[in-house]
Amino acid sequence: MSETAIAAEAVCANYINGAWVASHSGRTLERRNPADLRDLIGYAPLSTRGEVQEAIRSAARAFPAWRSEPAPRRGRILAHAARRLEEQKEDVARLISREEGKTLVEARGELGRAINILEYTAGEARRLKGETLPSELPSNFVYTFRQPLGVVGLITPWNFPVAVPIWKLAPALVCGNTVVWKPSELTPFCSRRVTEILVEAGLPAGVLNMVNGLGEEAGDELVEHPAVVALSFTGSDAVGAAINAKAARQLKKVQLEMGGKNPVVVLEDADLELAAENTVTGAFGSAGERCTATSRVIVVEQVADRFVDLVARRAAKLRTGNPVDSGSQVAPLVGREQFEKVIGYLEIGKHEATLVCGGEPGSGADGVQGFFVQPTVFDHVPAASRLAQEEIFGPVLAIIRVRDFDEAMAAANAVRYGLTASIFTTDANRVFQAAERLECGMVHVNSPTVGGEAHVPFGGIKGTGFGERECGSTAIEFYSELKVVYVDYTGRKREGSLY
Ligand code: NAP
C-alpha cells in the first residue's frame, strides 16, 4: 500500500477475529511526521474497553485450534512472515522513519533485527523441548514438556514499533498462545503493517488481534480482564510497576522491560578514540530514544579532559535533519510530549552541570518544523543530580568524573535502573571484574551500550526488568508453561514410596 493511500485512509483500523474493523469510539489521535509537522500521516483510533473485550473473546475462541496446530506448522508461518518483511523492508523502513522518526539507516537496522527474530523463532518451533529424568523407582521415568498459556496480552511502546512487537509476538505465537496486542498509539501505521505481514503469512482468524488505544483504557482492559492470563509489557517503569501491581491481584504471569540509564565506563588505560566514537554512537543514535542508549559516561579523572574533548568534537559535527535524507545523523524525537520533556531536561542540566555542546532545539532540513534536539553533552554532572539519575530518552549525555575503578563501579550502579553498561579498558582483569560488578542485564566490552541479537536473551534487572528475559530461549520459557509427567510402566501397584 502506498504512503499516499495510507494518508487518504486516515484512521487506522483494529484487527479483530480475522477482520479489519473500524473503531466505533469516535475518538482519534492525530499522527504527524515528527521531522515535518506539515505531513499528516493519519489517525490512531482510541478504542473502547468493549472493543478490547471483543478482541479477547476472539483470541479465547481461537486458542483451542491454535494450540493443537503442530508447533513446526506455527513456525512455518513465522518463516513466511520473515520473507514478506524482507521483501517489503525498504517500504517499511520508510514508514518507520516517517512515523517514528528514526533515520532510514536505523530503521533498516530495526527491521534486520525483526527479520532475524522471526527466522530464529521459526526454528525454535522445532525445539520446544522438554526433558526426560530418571525416577527413584524401578521402571518409572519422568518427562517434562511445554504447553501454551492461553490468551496473552502484549503492550508495546513507540520507539521500536516493529522489532519490539515482533520479539513478543513471534515467541507468543510459536508457543501456541493467542494474542491481543495493544501497540503505542504514536505508531499505528507501523502496527498495522506488522499485523498485515503476519496475517498474510497465514495466521488463522482470531490468533492475533490488534487494538489501538490509550494505555489507561485499552491497555488497562488487557491488564484487568481475567481471560488474559499473561502480560508482556515494554515501556516506562512507572507504567510497568502499576501494571504489575494490578496483574498480581489475579496472579497473572508478567514480563516487564522498562527504562534505562545506561553508563559507559572509561578507565585510564582505555583507547579513548574508540571510547569516544562508541559513546557518541550509543548516546545520539536514534536521537537517544533507545532503551539501551548511553545516557551517562563515568570517566576516570586522569583522562577525562581529553575524553570529553573527543566526544564534544564528534557530537558537534552531527547533523540533525530529515531522517530519510542520507546526510541526517540525528533524528527528531517522536512527538511533542517527548520533545518538551527533553527540552525541560536541557534547562535542568544547565543548572546542575557544565554544558559542553548542544543544549538547544535542533533544526530540520530548510528550517522545516520538527521535534529536533541538538546532540547535547553535560560535563561535571553530580552523581545524585536529576541529569544523572532520571531517564531522559533524548540525545543528552551526562559525564560524571570519578577517581578510580572502584568509584566508577559505584557510580555506574548508583541508579535505580539496570539494563546495559559498557566498559572501555585494555586491562583484561578489569573487564571480568566489571562484568561481575556492574548491576545490569547486559555488559558490553569496548563497544557501545546498544544492540542485541535475536537468539540472545535481552533485558535488565533492578527497576528495568521483571520476569523472564525477552528474545532467545528465555522468551519461550515466558510464553509457555512447563508440565511434569510421571510414568510408571511396571503395570503393578507401586511398591516404593515417593512421599
Ligand atoms: P509508556 O508510556 O510506559 O507506554 C508503553 C505502553 O504502555 C504504551 O502502549 C502505552 O499506551 C501503554 N500504557 C500506558 N499506560 C498504561 C496503563 N495504565 N495500563 C496499560 N498500558 C499502559 O512508554 P513509552 O513512552 O511508550 O516508551 C518509552 C519507554 O519504554 C522508555 O522508558 C524506554 O526505556 C522503555 N523501553 C524499554 C525497553 C526495554 O527492553 N527495556 C525497550 C524499549 C523501550 P499509551 O502510549 O497509549 O499510553
Coordinates of C-alpha atoms and ligand atoms in Angstrom, one line a residue:
M1 CA 0.0 0.0 0.0
S2 CA 1.5 3.4 -0.9
E3 CA 2.1 6.1 1.6
T4 CA -0.5 8.3 -0.2
A5 CA -3.1 5.7 0.2
I6 CA -2.3 5.3 3.9
A7 CA -2.7 9.1 4.4
A8 CA -6.0 9.1 2.5
E9 CA -7.3 6.2 4.5
A10 CA -6.8 8.4 7.5
V11 CA -7.9 6.3 10.5
C12 CA -6.2 3.0 11.2
A13 CA -8.5 0.1 11.8
N14 CA -8.2 -2.5 14.5
Y15 CA -7.7 -6.2 13.6
I16 CA -10.2 -8.4 15.5
N17 CA -11.3 -12.0 14.7
G18 CA -9.6 -12.1 11.3
A19 CA -11.1 -8.8 10.0
W20 CA -10.1 -5.1 9.9
V21 CA -12.7 -3.3 11.8
A22 CA -13.1 0.5 12.3
S23 CA -13.2 1.6 15.9
H24 CA -16.6 2.9 16.9
S25 CA -15.2 5.0 19.8
G26 CA -15.4 8.2 17.7
R27 CA -12.1 9.3 19.3
T28 CA -8.8 9.5 17.4
L29 CA -5.3 10.8 17.9
E30 CA -3.6 12.7 15.0
R31 CA -0.2 11.4 13.9
R32 CA 2.2 13.7 12.1
N33 CA 5.7 13.1 10.8
P34 CA 7.9 14.3 13.7
A35 CA 10.5 15.6 11.1
D36 CA 8.0 17.7 9.3
L37 CA 4.9 18.7 11.1
R38 CA 3.1 19.7 7.8
D39 CA 3.0 16.0 6.9
L40 CA -0.2 14.5 8.3
I41 CA 0.2 10.7 8.3
G42 CA -3.3 9.8 9.7
Y43 CA -5.1 9.0 12.9
A44 CA -5.0 6.3 15.5
P45 CA -8.4 5.2 16.9
L46 CA -8.7 5.4 20.7
S47 CA -10.6 2.2 21.1
T48 CA -13.0 1.4 23.9
R49 CA -12.8 -1.3 26.6
G50 CA -15.6 -3.0 24.8
E51 CA -13.5 -3.3 21.7
V52 CA -10.7 -4.8 23.6
Q53 CA -13.1 -7.3 25.3
E54 CA -14.3 -8.3 21.8
A55 CA -10.6 -8.9 20.8
I56 CA -10.1 -11.0 24.0
R57 CA -13.2 -13.1 23.2
S58 CA -11.9 -13.7 19.7
A59 CA -8.5 -14.8 21.0
A60 CA -10.1 -17.1 23.5
R61 CA -12.2 -18.8 20.8
A62 CA -9.2 -19.3 18.5
F63 CA -7.0 -20.8 21.3
P64 CA -8.1 -24.5 21.2
A65 CA -7.4 -24.9 17.5
W66 CA -4.2 -22.9 17.5
R67 CA -2.7 -24.8 20.4
S68 CA -3.5 -28.0 18.6
E69 CA -1.7 -26.9 15.5
P70 CA 1.7 -28.7 15.4
A71 CA 4.4 -26.3 16.5
P72 CA 6.5 -26.6 13.3
R73 CA 3.5 -25.5 11.3
R74 CA 3.1 -22.5 13.6
G75 CA 6.8 -21.8 13.0
R76 CA 6.4 -22.0 9.2
I77 CA 4.0 -19.0 9.4
L78 CA 6.7 -17.0 11.1
A79 CA 9.2 -18.1 8.4
H80 CA 6.8 -16.8 5.7
A81 CA 6.4 -13.5 7.7
A82 CA 10.2 -13.2 7.8
R83 CA 10.3 -13.4 4.0
R84 CA 7.4 -10.9 3.5
L85 CA 9.1 -8.4 5.8
E86 CA 12.4 -8.9 3.9
E87 CA 10.6 -8.2 0.6
Q88 CA 8.9 -5.1 2.0
K89 CA 11.9 -3.9 4.0
E90 CA 12.6 -0.7 2.2
D91 CA 9.0 0.4 2.2
V92 CA 8.5 -0.5 5.9
A93 CA 11.8 1.3 6.8
R94 CA 10.4 4.5 5.1
L95 CA 7.2 4.1 7.1
I96 CA 9.2 3.8 10.4
S97 CA 11.2 6.9 9.5
R98 CA 8.1 8.9 8.7
E99 CA 6.0 7.8 11.7
E100 CA 8.5 7.2 14.5
G101 CA 11.3 9.5 13.2
K102 CA 14.4 7.4 13.2
T103 CA 16.8 7.6 10.3
L104 CA 16.5 5.3 7.4
V105 CA 19.7 3.6 8.3
E106 CA 18.4 3.0 11.8
A107 CA 15.0 1.8 10.6
R108 CA 16.7 -0.7 8.3
G109 CA 18.7 -1.9 11.3
E110 CA 15.5 -2.3 13.3
L111 CA 14.0 -4.4 10.5
G112 CA 17.1 -6.5 10.2
R113 CA 16.6 -7.4 13.9
A114 CA 12.9 -8.1 13.4
I115 CA 13.6 -10.4 10.5
N116 CA 16.3 -12.3 12.5
I117 CA 13.8 -12.8 15.3
L118 CA 11.2 -14.2 13.0
E119 CA 13.7 -16.6 11.5
Y120 CA 15.1 -17.6 14.8
T121 CA 11.7 -18.2 16.4
A122 CA 10.5 -20.1 13.3
G123 CA 13.4 -22.5 14.1
E124 CA 12.5 -22.6 17.8
A125 CA 9.2 -24.2 16.8
R126 CA 11.1 -27.4 16.2
R127 CA 12.9 -27.1 19.5
L128 CA 10.1 -26.6 22.0
K129 CA 11.8 -29.3 24.1
G130 CA 11.3 -30.8 27.4
E131 CA 13.5 -33.3 29.2
T132 CA 13.4 -36.9 30.5
L133 CA 14.5 -37.6 34.0
P134 CA 15.3 -40.9 35.8
S135 CA 13.0 -41.9 38.6
E136 CA 13.9 -43.2 42.0
L137 CA 11.5 -46.1 41.3
P138 CA 12.2 -49.0 39.0
S139 CA 10.5 -49.0 35.6
N140 CA 9.4 -45.4 36.1
F141 CA 10.5 -42.3 34.4
V142 CA 9.6 -38.6 34.4
Y143 CA 9.3 -36.2 31.5
T144 CA 8.5 -32.5 31.0
F145 CA 7.0 -30.7 28.1
R146 CA 5.9 -27.2 27.4
Q147 CA 2.3 -26.0 26.8
P148 CA 0.9 -22.6 25.8
L149 CA -0.5 -20.3 28.4
G150 CA -3.7 -19.2 26.7
V151 CA -4.7 -15.6 25.7
V152 CA -1.7 -13.3 26.3
G153 CA -1.8 -9.5 26.3
L154 CA 1.1 -7.6 24.7
I155 CA 1.6 -3.9 25.4
T156 CA 4.3 -2.1 23.4
P157 CA 6.0 1.3 23.1
W158 CA 6.7 3.5 20.1
N159 CA 10.5 3.5 20.0
F160 CA 10.9 0.2 18.1
P161 CA 7.5 0.0 16.5
V162 CA 8.3 -3.2 14.5
A163 CA 11.1 -5.0 16.4
V164 CA 9.7 -4.9 19.9
P165 CA 6.2 -6.1 18.9
I166 CA 7.8 -8.9 16.8
W167 CA 10.1 -10.0 19.6
K168 CA 6.9 -10.6 21.7
L169 CA 4.6 -11.8 19.0
A170 CA 6.9 -14.4 17.5
P171 CA 7.5 -16.4 20.7
A172 CA 4.0 -16.0 21.9
L173 CA 2.5 -17.4 18.7
V174 CA 5.1 -20.2 18.2
C175 CA 4.3 -21.5 21.7
G176 CA 0.6 -21.8 20.7
N177 CA -0.8 -18.8 22.5
T178 CA -3.4 -16.5 21.0
V179 CA -2.7 -12.7 21.3
V180 CA -4.3 -9.4 21.9
W181 CA -1.8 -6.7 21.2
K182 CA -2.2 -3.0 22.2
P183 CA 0.6 -1.0 20.5
S184 CA 1.5 2.6 21.2
E185 CA -1.0 5.0 19.6
L186 CA 2.0 7.0 18.4
T187 CA 2.9 4.4 15.7
P188 CA -0.4 3.0 14.5
F189 CA 0.6 2.6 10.8
C190 CA 3.7 0.6 11.8
S191 CA 1.5 -1.6 13.9
R192 CA -0.9 -2.1 11.1
R193 CA 1.9 -3.2 8.8
V194 CA 3.2 -5.7 11.3
T195 CA -0.2 -7.2 11.6
E196 CA -0.8 -7.3 7.9
I197 CA 2.5 -9.1 7.4
L198 CA 1.7 -11.8 10.0
V199 CA -1.8 -12.2 8.7
E200 CA -0.7 -12.5 5.1
A201 CA 1.8 -15.1 6.2
G202 CA -1.1 -17.4 7.2
L203 CA -2.2 -16.7 10.8
P204 CA -5.8 -18.1 11.2
A205 CA -8.5 -15.7 12.3
G206 CA -8.6 -14.8 16.0
V207 CA -5.0 -15.9 16.7
L208 CA -3.6 -12.3 16.5
N209 CA -5.8 -9.4 17.4
M210 CA -4.5 -5.8 17.4
V211 CA -6.4 -3.0 19.1
N212 CA -5.2 0.6 19.1
G213 CA -6.0 2.8 22.0
L214 CA -4.8 4.6 25.1
G215 CA -2.9 2.8 27.7
E216 CA -5.1 3.7 30.6
E217 CA -8.2 2.4 28.8
A218 CA -7.4 -0.2 26.1
G219 CA -4.1 -1.3 27.8
D220 CA -5.7 -1.4 31.2
E221 CA -8.5 -3.7 29.9
L222 CA -5.9 -6.2 29.0
V223 CA -4.4 -6.0 32.4
E224 CA -7.7 -6.3 34.2
H225 CA -9.5 -8.8 32.1
P226 CA -9.5 -12.3 33.7
A227 CA -9.3 -14.2 30.4
V228 CA -5.8 -12.7 29.7
V229 CA -3.5 -15.0 31.6
A230 CA -0.2 -13.4 30.9
L231 CA 1.1 -9.9 30.1
S232 CA 4.3 -8.8 28.3
F233 CA 4.9 -5.1 28.6
T234 CA 7.7 -2.8 27.3
G235 CA 7.6 0.8 28.3
S236 CA 8.3 3.2 31.2
D237 CA 9.0 1.9 34.7
A238 CA 6.1 3.9 36.2
V239 CA 3.6 2.2 34.0
G240 CA 5.2 -1.2 34.3
A241 CA 5.1 -1.1 38.1
A242 CA 1.4 -0.1 38.0
I243 CA 0.6 -2.9 35.6
N244 CA 2.5 -5.4 37.7
A245 CA 0.6 -4.4 40.9
K246 CA -2.8 -4.9 39.2
A247 CA -1.8 -8.1 37.5
A248 CA -0.5 -9.6 40.7
R249 CA -4.0 -9.5 42.2
Q250 CA -5.1 -12.1 39.6
L251 CA -1.7 -13.9 39.8
K252 CA -1.1 -13.2 36.1
K253 CA 2.3 -14.1 34.6
V254 CA 4.1 -10.8 33.9
Q255 CA 7.2 -9.8 32.0
L256 CA 8.2 -6.2 32.1
E257 CA 11.0 -4.4 30.2
M258 CA 11.4 -0.8 31.2
G259 CA 13.6 2.2 31.3
G260 CA 17.4 2.5 31.4
K261 CA 20.1 5.0 32.5
N262 CA 22.9 3.1 30.8
P263 CA 26.5 4.0 31.6
V264 CA 29.8 3.8 29.6
V265 CA 32.7 3.4 32.0
V266 CA 36.0 4.8 30.6
L267 CA 39.2 3.8 32.5
E268 CA 42.6 5.4 32.3
D269 CA 44.0 2.7 30.0
A270 CA 41.1 2.8 27.5
D271 CA 41.6 3.5 23.8
L272 CA 40.0 7.0 24.1
E273 CA 39.3 7.5 20.4
L274 CA 37.4 4.2 20.4
A275 CA 35.6 5.0 23.6
A276 CA 34.5 8.5 22.3
E277 CA 33.3 7.1 19.0
N278 CA 31.2 4.4 20.6
T279 CA 29.9 6.7 23.2
V280 CA 28.6 9.1 20.6
T281 CA 27.0 6.2 18.7
G282 CA 25.3 5.0 21.8
A283 CA 24.2 8.4 23.0
F284 CA 22.9 10.1 19.9
G285 CA 21.8 7.2 17.6
S286 CA 18.0 7.1 17.3
A287 CA 18.1 10.5 19.0
G288 CA 18.8 8.8 22.3
E289 CA 15.3 7.2 22.2
R290 CA 16.6 3.6 22.7
C291 CA 16.1 1.8 26.0
T292 CA 19.8 0.8 25.6
A293 CA 21.0 4.3 24.7
T294 CA 24.1 5.6 26.5
S295 CA 22.9 8.3 28.9
R296 CA 25.9 8.5 31.3
V297 CA 29.7 8.3 31.0
I298 CA 31.7 7.5 34.1
V299 CA 35.2 8.6 33.3
V300 CA 38.3 8.4 35.4
E301 CA 39.6 12.0 36.1
Q302 CA 43.1 11.3 34.7
V303 CA 41.8 11.0 31.1
A304 CA 38.5 13.0 31.5
D305 CA 39.5 16.3 29.8
R306 CA 40.9 14.5 26.7
F307 CA 37.9 12.2 26.5
V308 CA 35.3 15.0 26.9
D309 CA 37.1 16.9 24.1
L310 CA 37.0 13.9 21.8
V311 CA 33.2 13.3 22.5
A312 CA 32.3 17.0 22.1
R313 CA 34.1 17.4 18.8
R314 CA 32.3 14.4 17.4
A315 CA 28.9 15.4 18.8
A316 CA 29.2 19.0 17.5
K317 CA 29.7 17.6 13.9
L318 CA 26.5 15.5 14.0
R319 CA 23.7 16.9 11.8
T320 CA 20.0 16.9 12.7
G321 CA 17.7 16.7 9.8
N322 CA 15.0 14.8 7.9
P323 CA 15.6 11.1 8.8
V324 CA 15.1 10.0 5.2
D325 CA 18.0 12.2 3.9
S326 CA 21.3 10.3 3.9
G327 CA 23.1 13.3 5.4
S328 CA 21.0 13.3 8.6
Q329 CA 22.6 11.7 11.6
V330 CA 20.4 12.7 14.5
A331 CA 16.7 12.1 14.0
P332 CA 13.8 14.1 15.5
L333 CA 12.1 13.0 18.7
V334 CA 8.9 11.1 18.3
G335 CA 6.4 13.8 19.3
R336 CA 5.7 17.0 21.2
E337 CA 5.4 15.4 24.6
Q338 CA 8.8 13.8 24.4
F339 CA 10.3 16.9 22.8
E340 CA 9.0 19.1 25.7
K341 CA 10.3 16.6 28.3
V342 CA 13.8 16.6 26.8
I343 CA 13.9 20.4 26.4
G344 CA 13.0 20.6 30.1
Y345 CA 16.0 18.4 31.0
L346 CA 18.3 20.7 29.0
E347 CA 17.2 23.5 31.3
I348 CA 17.7 21.3 34.4
G349 CA 21.1 20.3 33.1
K350 CA 22.2 23.9 32.6
H351 CA 21.6 24.5 36.4
E352 CA 23.1 21.2 37.6
A353 CA 26.2 20.8 35.4
T354 CA 28.5 22.3 32.8
L355 CA 27.1 22.5 29.2
V356 CA 29.8 21.4 26.8
C357 CA 27.8 21.3 23.5
G358 CA 24.3 21.4 22.2
G359 CA 21.7 22.4 24.7
E360 CA 19.0 23.8 22.3
P361 CA 16.3 22.6 20.0
G362 CA 17.8 21.5 16.6
S363 CA 16.5 22.3 13.1
G364 CA 15.2 20.2 10.3
A365 CA 16.0 20.5 6.6
D366 CA 15.5 24.1 5.3
G367 CA 14.1 25.2 8.7
V368 CA 11.1 22.8 8.4
Q369 CA 9.4 22.5 11.8
G370 CA 10.0 19.2 13.6
F371 CA 10.9 17.8 17.0
F372 CA 14.7 18.1 16.7
V373 CA 17.1 18.5 19.6
Q374 CA 20.8 19.2 19.3
P375 CA 23.1 16.4 20.5
T376 CA 24.0 17.7 24.0
V377 CA 26.8 16.9 26.4
F378 CA 27.0 18.0 30.0
D379 CA 30.2 17.6 32.0
H380 CA 30.9 17.6 35.8
V381 CA 27.4 16.1 36.4
P382 CA 26.9 15.4 40.1
A383 CA 26.1 11.7 40.6
A384 CA 23.0 12.4 42.6
S385 CA 21.6 15.1 40.2
R386 CA 18.4 14.5 38.1
L387 CA 20.5 14.6 35.0
A388 CA 22.5 11.6 36.3
Q389 CA 19.5 9.7 37.8
E390 CA 16.4 10.1 35.5
E391 CA 15.7 8.5 32.2
I392 CA 15.6 11.4 29.7
F393 CA 15.1 9.4 26.4
G394 CA 16.7 12.0 24.2
P395 CA 20.1 13.0 22.7
V396 CA 21.6 14.1 26.1
L397 CA 24.7 12.7 27.6
A398 CA 25.8 13.2 31.3
I399 CA 29.5 12.9 32.1
I400 CA 30.4 12.0 35.6
R401 CA 34.0 12.2 36.7
V402 CA 35.5 9.7 39.2
R403 CA 38.9 8.9 40.8
D404 CA 39.3 5.3 40.0
F405 CA 37.8 1.9 39.0
D406 CA 36.1 1.3 42.4
E407 CA 34.4 4.7 42.3
A408 CA 33.5 4.1 38.7
M409 CA 31.7 0.8 39.6
A410 CA 29.9 2.6 42.5
A411 CA 28.8 5.5 40.3
A412 CA 27.6 3.1 37.5
N413 CA 25.5 1.2 39.9
A414 CA 24.1 4.2 41.8
V415 CA 20.8 4.4 39.8
R416 CA 17.5 2.5 40.0
Y417 CA 17.8 1.1 36.5
G418 CA 19.9 -1.8 35.3
L419 CA 19.6 -2.5 31.5
T420 CA 23.1 -2.3 29.8
A421 CA 26.6 -0.9 30.5
S422 CA 29.8 -0.7 28.6
I423 CA 33.4 -0.6 29.8
F424 CA 36.3 0.7 27.9
T425 CA 39.7 -0.7 29.1
T426 CA 42.6 -2.7 27.8
D427 CA 43.0 -4.5 31.2
A428 CA 41.6 -8.0 30.9
N429 CA 41.2 -8.3 34.7
R430 CA 39.1 -5.2 34.9
V431 CA 36.9 -6.5 32.1
F432 CA 35.9 -9.5 34.1
Q433 CA 35.7 -7.7 37.4
A434 CA 33.4 -5.1 35.8
A435 CA 31.2 -7.9 34.2
E436 CA 30.7 -9.2 37.7
R437 CA 30.2 -5.9 39.5
L438 CA 28.0 -3.9 37.1
E439 CA 24.4 -4.1 38.1
C440 CA 22.7 -4.6 34.8
G441 CA 21.3 -7.3 32.5
M442 CA 23.8 -6.9 29.6
V443 CA 27.5 -5.8 29.6
H444 CA 29.4 -4.6 26.5
V445 CA 33.2 -4.6 26.4
N446 CA 34.9 -1.9 24.3
S447 CA 31.7 -1.5 22.3
P448 CA 28.5 0.7 22.6
T449 CA 25.7 0.1 25.2
V450 CA 23.3 -0.6 22.3
G451 CA 22.5 -3.7 20.3
G452 CA 21.4 -7.2 20.8
E453 CA 20.9 -10.4 18.8
A454 CA 17.8 -12.4 18.0
H455 CA 19.0 -15.6 19.8
V456 CA 20.4 -13.9 22.8
P457 CA 18.3 -13.1 25.9
F458 CA 17.6 -9.4 26.3
G459 CA 16.6 -7.4 29.4
G460 CA 17.6 -5.8 32.6
I461 CA 17.5 -6.0 36.4
K462 CA 16.5 -3.6 39.2
G463 CA 14.0 -1.0 38.0
T464 CA 14.4 -2.1 34.4
G465 CA 13.4 -5.7 34.2
F466 CA 10.9 -8.0 35.8
G467 CA 10.2 -11.6 34.9
E468 CA 11.9 -13.7 32.3
R469 CA 14.2 -12.1 29.7
E470 CA 12.9 -11.4 26.2
C471 CA 14.4 -12.9 23.0
G472 CA 16.4 -16.1 22.8
S473 CA 15.4 -19.3 24.6
T474 CA 14.1 -17.4 27.7
A475 CA 11.3 -15.9 25.6
I476 CA 10.0 -19.4 25.1
E477 CA 10.1 -20.0 28.8
F478 CA 7.9 -16.9 29.4
Y479 CA 5.3 -17.8 26.8
S480 CA 4.9 -21.5 27.9
E481 CA 4.1 -23.5 31.0
L482 CA 6.2 -26.5 32.0
K483 CA 4.3 -29.7 32.8
V484 CA 5.8 -32.7 34.5
V485 CA 4.5 -36.3 33.8
Y486 CA 5.4 -39.3 36.0
V487 CA 5.1 -42.6 34.0
D488 CA 5.0 -46.0 35.8
Y489 CA 5.4 -48.8 33.3
T490 CA 5.6 -51.7 35.7
G491 CA 1.9 -52.4 35.4
R492 CA 1.7 -53.2 39.1
K493 CA 0.7 -51.5 42.3
R494 CA 3.6 -49.2 43.4
E495 CA 5.9 -50.8 45.9
G496 CA 8.2 -47.9 47.0
S497 CA 7.0 -44.5 48.0
L498 CA 7.7 -41.0 46.6
Y499 CA 6.5 -39.2 49.7
Ligands
NAP1 P1 4.9 4.1 28.3 O1 4.4 5.4 28.3 O2 5.1 3.4 29.5 O3 4.0 3.2 27.3 C1 4.2 1.9 26.9 C2 2.9 1.2 26.5 O4 2.1 1.1 27.7 C3 2.1 2.1 25.5 O5 1.4 1.2 24.6 C4 1.1 2.8 26.5 O6 0.0 3.2 25.8 C5 0.8 1.7 27.5 N1 0.3 2.1 28.7 C6 0.4 3.4 29.3 N2 -0.3 3.4 30.5 C7 -0.9 2.2 30.6 C8 -1.7 1.6 31.6 N3 -2.1 2.3 32.7 N4 -2.1 0.3 31.5 C9 -1.7 -0.4 30.4 N5 -0.9 0.1 29.4 C10 -0.5 1.4 29.5 O7 6.3 4.1 27.5 P2 6.7 4.8 26.1 O8 6.8 6.2 26.3 O9 5.7 4.3 25.0 O10 8.1 4.1 25.8 C11 9.3 4.6 26.3 C12 9.8 3.8 27.4 O11 9.9 2.4 27.0 C13 11.1 4.2 28.0 O12 11.1 4.2 29.4 C14 12.1 3.1 27.5 O13 13.2 2.9 28.2 C15 11.2 1.9 27.5 N6 11.7 0.8 26.7 C16 12.3 -0.3 27.3 C17 12.8 -1.3 26.5 C18 13.4 -2.5 27.2 O14 13.5 -3.5 26.6 N7 13.9 -2.4 28.4 C19 12.7 -1.3 25.1 C20 12.0 -0.2 24.5 C21 11.5 0.9 25.3 P3 -0.2 4.8 25.5 O15 1.0 5.1 24.7 O16 -1.4 4.9 24.8 O17 -0.2 5.5 26.9

